[in-house]
CSV table of C-alpha atoms and ligand atoms in Angstrom, one decimal:
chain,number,residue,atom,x,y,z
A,1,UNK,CA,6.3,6.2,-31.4
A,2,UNK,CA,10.0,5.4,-32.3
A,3,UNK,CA,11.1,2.1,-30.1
A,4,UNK,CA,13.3,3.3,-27.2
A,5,UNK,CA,17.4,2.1,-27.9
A,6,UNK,CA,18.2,-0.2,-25.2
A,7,UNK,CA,21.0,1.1,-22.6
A,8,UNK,CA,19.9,-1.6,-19.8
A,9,UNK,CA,22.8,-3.9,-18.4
A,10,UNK,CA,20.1,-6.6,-20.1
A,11,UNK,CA,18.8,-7.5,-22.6
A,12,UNK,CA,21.3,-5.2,-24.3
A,13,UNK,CA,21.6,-4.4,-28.2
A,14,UNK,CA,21.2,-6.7,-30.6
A,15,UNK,CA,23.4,-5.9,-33.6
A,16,UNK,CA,21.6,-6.1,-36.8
A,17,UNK,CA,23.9,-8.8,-38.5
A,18,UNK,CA,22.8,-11.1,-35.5
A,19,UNK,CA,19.0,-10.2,-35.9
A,20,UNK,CA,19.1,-11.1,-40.0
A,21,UNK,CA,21.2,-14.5,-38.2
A,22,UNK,CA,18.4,-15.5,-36.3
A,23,UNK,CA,15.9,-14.4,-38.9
A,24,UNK,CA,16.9,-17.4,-41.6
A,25,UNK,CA,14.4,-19.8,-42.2
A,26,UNK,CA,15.1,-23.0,-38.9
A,27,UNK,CA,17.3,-25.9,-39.6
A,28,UNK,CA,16.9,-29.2,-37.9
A,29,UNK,CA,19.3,-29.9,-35.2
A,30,UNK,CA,19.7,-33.0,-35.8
A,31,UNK,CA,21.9,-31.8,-38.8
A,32,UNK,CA,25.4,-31.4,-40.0
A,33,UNK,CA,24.7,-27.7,-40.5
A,34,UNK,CA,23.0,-27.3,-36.7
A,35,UNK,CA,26.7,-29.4,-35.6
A,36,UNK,CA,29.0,-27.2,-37.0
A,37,UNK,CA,27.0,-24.5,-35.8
A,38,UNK,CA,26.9,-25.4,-32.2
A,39,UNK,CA,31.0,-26.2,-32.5
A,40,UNK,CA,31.8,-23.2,-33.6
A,41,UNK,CA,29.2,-21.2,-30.8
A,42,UNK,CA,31.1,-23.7,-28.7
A,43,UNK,CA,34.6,-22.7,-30.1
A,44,UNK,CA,33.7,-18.8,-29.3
A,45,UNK,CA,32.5,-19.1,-26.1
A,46,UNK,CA,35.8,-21.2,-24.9
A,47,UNK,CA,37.6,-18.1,-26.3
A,48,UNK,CA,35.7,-15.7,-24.6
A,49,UNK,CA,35.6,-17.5,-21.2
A,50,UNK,CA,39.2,-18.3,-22.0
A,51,UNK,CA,38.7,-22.1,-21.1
A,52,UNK,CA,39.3,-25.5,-22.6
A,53,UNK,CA,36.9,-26.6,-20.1
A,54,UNK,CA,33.4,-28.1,-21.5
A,55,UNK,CA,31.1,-25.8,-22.5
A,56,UNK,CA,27.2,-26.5,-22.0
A,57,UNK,CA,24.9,-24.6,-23.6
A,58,UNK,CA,21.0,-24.6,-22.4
A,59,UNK,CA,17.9,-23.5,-23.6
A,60,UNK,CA,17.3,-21.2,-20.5
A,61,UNK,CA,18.1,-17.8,-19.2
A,62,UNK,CA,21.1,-16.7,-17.1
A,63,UNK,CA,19.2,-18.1,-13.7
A,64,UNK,CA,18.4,-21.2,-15.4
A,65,UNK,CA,22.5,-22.0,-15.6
A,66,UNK,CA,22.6,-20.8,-11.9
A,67,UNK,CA,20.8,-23.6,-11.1
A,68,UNK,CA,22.4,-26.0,-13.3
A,69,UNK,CA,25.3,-25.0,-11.2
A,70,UNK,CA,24.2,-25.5,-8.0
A,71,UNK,CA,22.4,-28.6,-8.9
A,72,UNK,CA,25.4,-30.6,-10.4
A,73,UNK,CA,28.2,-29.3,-7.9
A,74,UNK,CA,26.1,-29.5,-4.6
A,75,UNK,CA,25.0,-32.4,-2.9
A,76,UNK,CA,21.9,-32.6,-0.4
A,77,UNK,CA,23.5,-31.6,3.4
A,78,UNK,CA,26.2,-29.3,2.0
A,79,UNK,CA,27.3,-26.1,3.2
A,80,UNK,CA,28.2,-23.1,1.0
A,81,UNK,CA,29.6,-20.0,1.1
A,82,UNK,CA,27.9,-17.3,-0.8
A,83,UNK,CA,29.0,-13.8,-1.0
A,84,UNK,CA,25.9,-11.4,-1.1
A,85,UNK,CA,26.2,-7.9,-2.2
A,86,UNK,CA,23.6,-7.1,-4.3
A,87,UNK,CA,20.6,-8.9,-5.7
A,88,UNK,CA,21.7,-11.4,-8.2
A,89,UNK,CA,24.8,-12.1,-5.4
A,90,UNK,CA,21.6,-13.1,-3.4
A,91,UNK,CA,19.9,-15.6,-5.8
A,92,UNK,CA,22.6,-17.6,-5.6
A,93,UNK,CA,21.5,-18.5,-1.6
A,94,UNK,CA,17.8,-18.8,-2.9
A,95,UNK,CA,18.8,-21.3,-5.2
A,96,UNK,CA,21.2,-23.2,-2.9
A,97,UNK,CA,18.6,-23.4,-0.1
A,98,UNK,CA,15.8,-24.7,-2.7
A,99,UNK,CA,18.1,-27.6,-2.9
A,100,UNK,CA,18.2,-27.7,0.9
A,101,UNK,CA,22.0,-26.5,0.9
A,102,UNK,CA,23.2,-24.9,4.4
A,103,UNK,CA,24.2,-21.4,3.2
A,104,UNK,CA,26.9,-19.3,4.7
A,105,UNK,CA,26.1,-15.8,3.5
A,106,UNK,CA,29.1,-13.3,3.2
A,107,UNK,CA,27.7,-10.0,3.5
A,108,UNK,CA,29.1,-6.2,2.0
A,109,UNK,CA,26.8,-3.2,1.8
A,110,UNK,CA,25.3,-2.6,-1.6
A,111,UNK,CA,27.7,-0.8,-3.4
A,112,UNK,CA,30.7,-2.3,-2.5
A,113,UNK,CA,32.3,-6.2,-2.8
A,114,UNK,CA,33.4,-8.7,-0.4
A,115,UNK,CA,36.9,-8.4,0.6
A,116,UNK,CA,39.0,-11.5,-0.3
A,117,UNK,CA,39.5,-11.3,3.7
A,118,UNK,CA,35.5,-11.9,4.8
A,119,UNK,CA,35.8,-15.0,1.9
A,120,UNK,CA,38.7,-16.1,3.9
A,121,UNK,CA,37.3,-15.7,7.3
A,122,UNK,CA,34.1,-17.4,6.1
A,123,UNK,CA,36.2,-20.6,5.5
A,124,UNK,CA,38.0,-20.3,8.4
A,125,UNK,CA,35.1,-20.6,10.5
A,126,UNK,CA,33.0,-23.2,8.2
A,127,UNK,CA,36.4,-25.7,7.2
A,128,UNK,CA,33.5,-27.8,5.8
A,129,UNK,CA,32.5,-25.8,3.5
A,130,UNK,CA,31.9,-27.6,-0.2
A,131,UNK,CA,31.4,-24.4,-2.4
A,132,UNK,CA,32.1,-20.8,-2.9
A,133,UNK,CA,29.3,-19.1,-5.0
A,134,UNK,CA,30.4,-15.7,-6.1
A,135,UNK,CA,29.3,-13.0,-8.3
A,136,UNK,CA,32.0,-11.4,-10.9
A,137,UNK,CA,29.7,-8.2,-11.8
A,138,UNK,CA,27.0,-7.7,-9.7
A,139,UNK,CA,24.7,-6.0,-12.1
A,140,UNK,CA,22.0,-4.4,-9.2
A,141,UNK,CA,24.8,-2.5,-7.8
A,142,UNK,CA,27.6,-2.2,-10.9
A,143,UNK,CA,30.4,-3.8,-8.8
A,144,UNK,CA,33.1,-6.2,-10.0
A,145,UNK,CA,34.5,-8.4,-7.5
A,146,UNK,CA,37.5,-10.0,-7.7
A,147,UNK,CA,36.9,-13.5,-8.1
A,148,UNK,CA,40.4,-14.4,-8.9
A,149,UNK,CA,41.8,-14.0,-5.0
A,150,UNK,CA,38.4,-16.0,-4.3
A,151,UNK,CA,39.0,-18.7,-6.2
A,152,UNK,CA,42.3,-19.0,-4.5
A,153,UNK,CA,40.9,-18.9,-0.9
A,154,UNK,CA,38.6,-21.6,-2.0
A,155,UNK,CA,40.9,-24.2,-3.2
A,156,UNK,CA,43.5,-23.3,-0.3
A,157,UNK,CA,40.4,-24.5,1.8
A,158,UNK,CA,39.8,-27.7,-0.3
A,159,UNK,CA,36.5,-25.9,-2.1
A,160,UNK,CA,34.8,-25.5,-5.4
A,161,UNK,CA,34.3,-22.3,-7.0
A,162,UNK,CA,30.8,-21.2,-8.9
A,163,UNK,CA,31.2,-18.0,-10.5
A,164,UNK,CA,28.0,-15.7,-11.7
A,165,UNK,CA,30.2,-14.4,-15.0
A,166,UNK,CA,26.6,-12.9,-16.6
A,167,UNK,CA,27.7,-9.2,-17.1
A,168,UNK,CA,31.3,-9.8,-16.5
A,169,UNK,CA,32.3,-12.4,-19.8
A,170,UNK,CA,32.4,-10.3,-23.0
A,171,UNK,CA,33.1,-7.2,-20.8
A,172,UNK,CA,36.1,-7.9,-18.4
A,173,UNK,CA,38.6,-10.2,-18.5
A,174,UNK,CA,37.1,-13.9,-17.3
A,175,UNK,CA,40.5,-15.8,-17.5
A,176,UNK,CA,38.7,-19.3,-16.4
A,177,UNK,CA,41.7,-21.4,-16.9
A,178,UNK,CA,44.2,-19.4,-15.0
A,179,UNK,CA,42.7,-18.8,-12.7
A,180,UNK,CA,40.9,-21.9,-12.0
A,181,UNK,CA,37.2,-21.3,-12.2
A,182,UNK,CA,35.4,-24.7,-11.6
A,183,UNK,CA,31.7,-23.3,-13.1
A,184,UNK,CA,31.3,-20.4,-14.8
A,185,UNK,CA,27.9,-19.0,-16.1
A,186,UNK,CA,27.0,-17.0,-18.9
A,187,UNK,CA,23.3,-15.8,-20.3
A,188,UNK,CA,22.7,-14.4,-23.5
A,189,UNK,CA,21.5,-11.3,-23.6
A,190,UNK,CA,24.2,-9.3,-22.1
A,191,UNK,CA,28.2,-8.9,-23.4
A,192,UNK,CA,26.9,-11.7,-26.2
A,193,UNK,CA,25.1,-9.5,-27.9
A,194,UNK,CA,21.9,-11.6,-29.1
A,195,UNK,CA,18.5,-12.1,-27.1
A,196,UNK,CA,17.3,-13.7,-23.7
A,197,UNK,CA,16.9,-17.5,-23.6
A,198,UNK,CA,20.3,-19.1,-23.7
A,199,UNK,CA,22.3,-19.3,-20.4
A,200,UNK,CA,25.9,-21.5,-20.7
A,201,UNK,CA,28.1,-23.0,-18.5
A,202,UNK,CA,32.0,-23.9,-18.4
A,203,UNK,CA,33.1,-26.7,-15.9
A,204,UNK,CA,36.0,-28.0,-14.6
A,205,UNK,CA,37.6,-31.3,-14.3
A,206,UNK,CA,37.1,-31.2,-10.8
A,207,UNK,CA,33.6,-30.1,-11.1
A,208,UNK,CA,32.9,-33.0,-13.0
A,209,UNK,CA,34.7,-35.4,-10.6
A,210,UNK,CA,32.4,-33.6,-7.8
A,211,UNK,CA,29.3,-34.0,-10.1
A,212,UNK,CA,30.1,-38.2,-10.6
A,213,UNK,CA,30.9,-38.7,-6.9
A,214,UNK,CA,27.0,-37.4,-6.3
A,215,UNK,CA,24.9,-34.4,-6.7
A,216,UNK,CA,21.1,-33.6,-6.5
A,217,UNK,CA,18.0,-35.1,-8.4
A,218,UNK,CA,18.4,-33.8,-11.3
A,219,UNK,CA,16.9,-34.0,-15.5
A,220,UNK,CA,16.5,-31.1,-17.8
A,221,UNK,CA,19.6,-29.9,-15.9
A,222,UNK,CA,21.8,-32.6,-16.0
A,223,UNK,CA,25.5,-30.8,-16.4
A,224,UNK,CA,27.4,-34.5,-17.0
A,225,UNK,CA,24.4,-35.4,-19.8
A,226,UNK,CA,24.6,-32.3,-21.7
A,227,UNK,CA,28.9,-32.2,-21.4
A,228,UNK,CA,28.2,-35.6,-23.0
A,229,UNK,CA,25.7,-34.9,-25.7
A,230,UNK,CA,28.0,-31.5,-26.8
A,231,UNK,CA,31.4,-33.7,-26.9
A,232,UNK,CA,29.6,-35.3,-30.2
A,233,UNK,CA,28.2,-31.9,-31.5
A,234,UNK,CA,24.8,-32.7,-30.2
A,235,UNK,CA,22.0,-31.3,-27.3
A,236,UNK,CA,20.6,-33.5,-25.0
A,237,UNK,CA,16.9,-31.5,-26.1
A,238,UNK,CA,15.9,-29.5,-28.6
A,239,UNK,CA,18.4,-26.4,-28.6
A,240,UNK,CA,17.3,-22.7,-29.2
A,241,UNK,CA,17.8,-23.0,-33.0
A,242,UNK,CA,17.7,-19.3,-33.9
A,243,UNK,CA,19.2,-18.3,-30.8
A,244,UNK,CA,22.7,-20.8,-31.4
A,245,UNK,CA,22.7,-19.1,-34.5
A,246,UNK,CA,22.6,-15.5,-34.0
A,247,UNK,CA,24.7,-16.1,-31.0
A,248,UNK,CA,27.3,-18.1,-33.9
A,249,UNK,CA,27.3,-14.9,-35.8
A,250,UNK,CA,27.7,-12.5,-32.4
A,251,UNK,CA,30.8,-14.5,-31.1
A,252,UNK,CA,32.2,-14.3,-34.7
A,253,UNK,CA,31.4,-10.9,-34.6
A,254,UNK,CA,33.4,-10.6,-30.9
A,255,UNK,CA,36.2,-12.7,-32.3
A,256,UNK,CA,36.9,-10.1,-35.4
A,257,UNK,CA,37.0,-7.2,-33.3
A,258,UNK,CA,39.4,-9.4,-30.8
A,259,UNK,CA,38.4,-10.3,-27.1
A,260,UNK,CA,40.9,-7.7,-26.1
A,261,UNK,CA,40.1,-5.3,-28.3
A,262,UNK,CA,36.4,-5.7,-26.9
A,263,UNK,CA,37.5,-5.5,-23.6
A,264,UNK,CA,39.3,-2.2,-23.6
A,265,UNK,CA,36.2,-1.1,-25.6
A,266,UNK,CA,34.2,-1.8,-22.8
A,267,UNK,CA,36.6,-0.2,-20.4
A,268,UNK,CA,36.9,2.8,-22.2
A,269,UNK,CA,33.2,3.6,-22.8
A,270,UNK,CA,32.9,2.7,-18.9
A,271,UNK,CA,35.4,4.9,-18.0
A,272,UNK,CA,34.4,7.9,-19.7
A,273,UNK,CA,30.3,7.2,-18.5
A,274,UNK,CA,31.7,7.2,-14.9
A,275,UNK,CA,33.9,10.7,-15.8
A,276,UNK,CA,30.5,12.0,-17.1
A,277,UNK,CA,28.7,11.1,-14.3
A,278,UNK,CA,31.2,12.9,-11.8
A,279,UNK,CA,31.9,16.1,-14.3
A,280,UNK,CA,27.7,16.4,-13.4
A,281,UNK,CA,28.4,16.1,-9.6
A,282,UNK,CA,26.5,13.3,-9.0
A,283,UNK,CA,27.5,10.2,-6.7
A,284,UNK,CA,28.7,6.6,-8.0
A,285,UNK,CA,26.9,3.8,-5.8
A,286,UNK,CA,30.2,1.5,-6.6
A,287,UNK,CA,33.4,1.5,-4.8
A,288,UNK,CA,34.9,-0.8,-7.4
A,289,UNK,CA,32.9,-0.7,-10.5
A,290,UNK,CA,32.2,-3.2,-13.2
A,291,UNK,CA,32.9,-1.9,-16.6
A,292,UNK,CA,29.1,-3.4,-17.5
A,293,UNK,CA,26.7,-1.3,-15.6
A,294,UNK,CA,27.4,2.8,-14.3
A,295,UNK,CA,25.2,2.7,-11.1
A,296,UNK,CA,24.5,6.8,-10.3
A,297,UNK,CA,23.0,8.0,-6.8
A,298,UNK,CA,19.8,10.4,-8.0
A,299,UNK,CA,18.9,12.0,-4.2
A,300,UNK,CA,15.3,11.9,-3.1
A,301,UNK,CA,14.0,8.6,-4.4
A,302,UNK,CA,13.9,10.2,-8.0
A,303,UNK,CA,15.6,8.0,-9.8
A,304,UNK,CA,12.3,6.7,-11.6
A,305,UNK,CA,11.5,10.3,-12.8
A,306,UNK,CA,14.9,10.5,-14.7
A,307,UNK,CA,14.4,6.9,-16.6
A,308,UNK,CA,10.8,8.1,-17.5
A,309,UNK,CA,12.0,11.3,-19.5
A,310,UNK,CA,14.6,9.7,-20.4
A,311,UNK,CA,12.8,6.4,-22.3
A,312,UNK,CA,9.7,9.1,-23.3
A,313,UNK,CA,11.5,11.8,-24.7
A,314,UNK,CA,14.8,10.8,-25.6
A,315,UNK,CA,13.9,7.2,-26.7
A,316,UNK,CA,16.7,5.8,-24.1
A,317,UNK,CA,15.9,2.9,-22.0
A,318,UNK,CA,17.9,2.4,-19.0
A,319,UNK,CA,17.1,0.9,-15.6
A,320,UNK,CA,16.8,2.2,-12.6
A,321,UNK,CA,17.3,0.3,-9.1
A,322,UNK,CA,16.2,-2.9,-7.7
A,323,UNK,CA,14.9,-3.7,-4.9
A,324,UNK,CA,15.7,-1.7,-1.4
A,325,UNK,CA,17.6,0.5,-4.5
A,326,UNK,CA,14.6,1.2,-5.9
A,327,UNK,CA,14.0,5.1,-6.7
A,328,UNK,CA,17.7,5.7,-5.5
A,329,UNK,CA,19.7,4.8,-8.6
A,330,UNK,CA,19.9,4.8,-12.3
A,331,UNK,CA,21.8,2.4,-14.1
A,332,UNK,CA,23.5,3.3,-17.5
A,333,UNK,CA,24.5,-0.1,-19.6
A,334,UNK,CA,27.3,-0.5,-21.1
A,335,UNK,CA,27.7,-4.2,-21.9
A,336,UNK,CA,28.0,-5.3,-25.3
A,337,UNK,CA,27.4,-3.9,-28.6
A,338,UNK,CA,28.2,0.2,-28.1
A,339,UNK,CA,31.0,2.3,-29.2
A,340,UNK,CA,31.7,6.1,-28.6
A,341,UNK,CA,28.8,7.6,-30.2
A,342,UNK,CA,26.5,5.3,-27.6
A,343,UNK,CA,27.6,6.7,-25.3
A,344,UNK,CA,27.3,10.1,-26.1
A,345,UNK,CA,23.4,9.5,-26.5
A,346,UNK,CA,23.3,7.6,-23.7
A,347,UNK,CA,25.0,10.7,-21.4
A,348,UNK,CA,23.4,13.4,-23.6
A,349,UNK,CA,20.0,11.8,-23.0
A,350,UNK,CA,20.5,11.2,-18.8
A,351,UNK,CA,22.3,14.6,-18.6
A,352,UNK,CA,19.1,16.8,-20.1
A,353,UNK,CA,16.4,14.6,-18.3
A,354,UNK,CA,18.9,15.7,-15.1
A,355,UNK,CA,19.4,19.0,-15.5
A,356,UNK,CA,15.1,19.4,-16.6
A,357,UNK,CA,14.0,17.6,-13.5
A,358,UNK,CA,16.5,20.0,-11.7
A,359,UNK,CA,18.7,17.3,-10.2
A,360,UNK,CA,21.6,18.8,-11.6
A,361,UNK,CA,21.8,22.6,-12.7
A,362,UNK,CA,24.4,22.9,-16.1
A,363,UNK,CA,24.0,21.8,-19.0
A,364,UNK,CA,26.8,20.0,-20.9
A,365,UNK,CA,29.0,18.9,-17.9
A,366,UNK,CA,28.6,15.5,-18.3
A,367,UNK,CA,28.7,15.8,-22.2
A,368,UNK,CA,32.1,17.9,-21.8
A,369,UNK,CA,33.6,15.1,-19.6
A,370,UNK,CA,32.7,12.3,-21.7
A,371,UNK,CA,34.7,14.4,-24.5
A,372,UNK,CA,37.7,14.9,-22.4
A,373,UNK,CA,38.0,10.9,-21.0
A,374,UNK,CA,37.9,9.9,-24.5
A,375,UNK,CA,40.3,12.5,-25.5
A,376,UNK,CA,42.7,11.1,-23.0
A,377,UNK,CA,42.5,7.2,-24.0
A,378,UNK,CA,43.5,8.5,-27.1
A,379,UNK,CA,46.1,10.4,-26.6
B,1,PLP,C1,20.9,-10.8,-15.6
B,1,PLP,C2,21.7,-11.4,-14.5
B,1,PLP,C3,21.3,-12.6,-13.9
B,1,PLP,C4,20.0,-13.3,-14.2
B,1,PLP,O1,19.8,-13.6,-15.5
B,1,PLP,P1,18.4,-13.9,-16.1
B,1,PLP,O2,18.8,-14.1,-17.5
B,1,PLP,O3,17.4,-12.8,-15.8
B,1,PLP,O4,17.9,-15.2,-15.5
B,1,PLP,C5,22.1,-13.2,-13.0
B,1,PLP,N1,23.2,-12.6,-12.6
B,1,PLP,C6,23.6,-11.4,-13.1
B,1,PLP,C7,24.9,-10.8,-12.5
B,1,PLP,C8,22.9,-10.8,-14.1
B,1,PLP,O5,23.3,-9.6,-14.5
């Protein structure tokens, strides 16, 4: 059987100019060629995180940078803030308490982000607060958060900010540097196009200075060691050859089109999924939704019946929910390499395997609405 396309909000599709990239025959790393091609993936990266800051990349997924963070910018007895609405919003307290942090969870319902006012409160009543982890895109549920009024409510209260950027850089706008962003992590196989295995991670100045004055045990993910070894072209281990090469050839790739360009792309095809969606009658879970992931409300825990026809028979992989959202949603992925006609597989495929299982009744509603929103961005 033909191998289902991937519409998951990661891994995502690989284009086929990064495959034959990380299909050459390996060169060392310890090489001028391996150099110039971890400057320029370092180059790319700044650009798409729009930073001057340091950027680290690591042989590890998008957790393993997560940790890095919390690691280098935490310190045994501190307390953090963590705002928790979904379940990659949550790992960010897992990890912190594995380190023995004190963790202040801010809470919103699944579906919806934290209000820069519950951040704010949440300060006001834990002034000693060290950190602010936060979530841009929180992929379980397909909400954005705005991690901009965050950042300012935690340097108005003397704070760090740690921002989970996975499914938000190379997607929405991450402007790191404006806004102030003190770690910011990325992993690979979502708006950068290439496969699992490389998670990296921007710091500031402060961050550093945080990360000098005392920070956990740490080795493989020593932030201030790798910042070092990258300021001379080099990685403190052995680097994911193959993977700093195709993702060389996917930033290039990203840079071409323009980061702009690729995030009104990204907009756009969001945009018209979530008209689809409606112009079927079903239900969005988000209130305020990322432009990565369209979370949709199937009704009777059947969500898992729609993904099922959907990977068998239209040879469309998509995911369904997580955890307590398990059977209850469907997520349609967006993120990364996919243009109009995507998306018109993507809603042709989720709109037949709807209307077969019965969950919605006309044919061609969805299809018909995806027409007209891109009709209007063109216009
Ligand atoms: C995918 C994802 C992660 C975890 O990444 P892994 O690569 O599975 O470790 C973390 N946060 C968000 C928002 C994600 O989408």
């Amino acid at each position: 059987m033909r191998q289902a396309r991937l519409f998951t909000p990661g891994p995502t599709a690989v284009p086929a100019e990064v495959l034959e990239a990380q299909s050459r025959p390996l060169i060392h790393h310890r090489t001028p060629a391996f150099r110039e091609a971890l400057a320029s993936v370092t180059d790319g990266l700044q650009t798409i995180m729009k930073t001057r800051n340091p950027v680290v990349v690591m042989a590890a997924s998008g957790t393993g940078g997560m940790d890095a963070i919390v690691a280098n910018i935490t310190r045994p007895g501190d307390t953090v803030i963590v705002t928790e609405i979904g379940k990659f919003s949550e790992r960010w307290s897992e990890i912190a308490r594995a380190y023995g942090v004190n963790v202040v969870p801010v809470e919103a319902a699944w579906g919806t982000p934290v209000e820069p006012d519950g951040v704010e409160k949440a300060f006001a009543s834990h002034p000693d607060a060290a950190v602010l982890l936060t979530t841009h895109s929180e992929t379980s549920t397909g909400v954005l958060q705005d991690v901009e009024a965050f950042a300012r409510i935690a340097h108005d209260h003397g704070a760090l900010i740690g921002v989970d950027g996975i499914t938000s850089i190379g997607c929405h706008l991450v402007d790191t540097d404006a806004w102030h962003l003190d770690a910011l992590v990325g992993g690979s196989q979502k708006g950068v196009m290439i496969p699992p295995g490389l998670a990296y991670v921007a710091v500031s100045d402060a961050a550093m200075e945080r990360m000098r004055g005392g920070r956990h045990g740490v080795y493989y993910l020593d932030l201030l060691k790798a910042i070092k070894s990258a300021q001379k072209g080099d990685t403190p281990f052995t680097p994911a050859i193959s993977l700093v090469l195709a993702l060389r050839r996917a930033l290039e790739m990203m840079i071409e089109e323009g980061l702009d360009e690729v995030i009104r792309r990204h907009a756009r095809n969001a945009r018209a999924v979530r008209a689809a969606v409606r112009g079927m009658g079903l239900d969005l879970l988000a209130s305020h939704p990322s432009n990565a992931t369209t979370a949709v409300r199937i009704a009777g825990g059947r969500a898992g019946e729609v993904t099922q026809l959907m990977e068998t028979e239209y040879g469309v992989k998509v995911a369904g929910g997580q955890a307590k959202l398990k059977g209850h949603i469907v997520r349609l992925g967006h993120i990364g390499y996919y243009n109009e006609g995507d998306m018109f597989t993507l809603i042709t495929a989720f709109e037949d395997a709807c209307v077969r299982l019965q969950i919605t009744e006309k044919f061609g509603a969805g299809v018909s609405a995806l027409q007209a929103a891109y009709a209007e961005a063109r216009r």
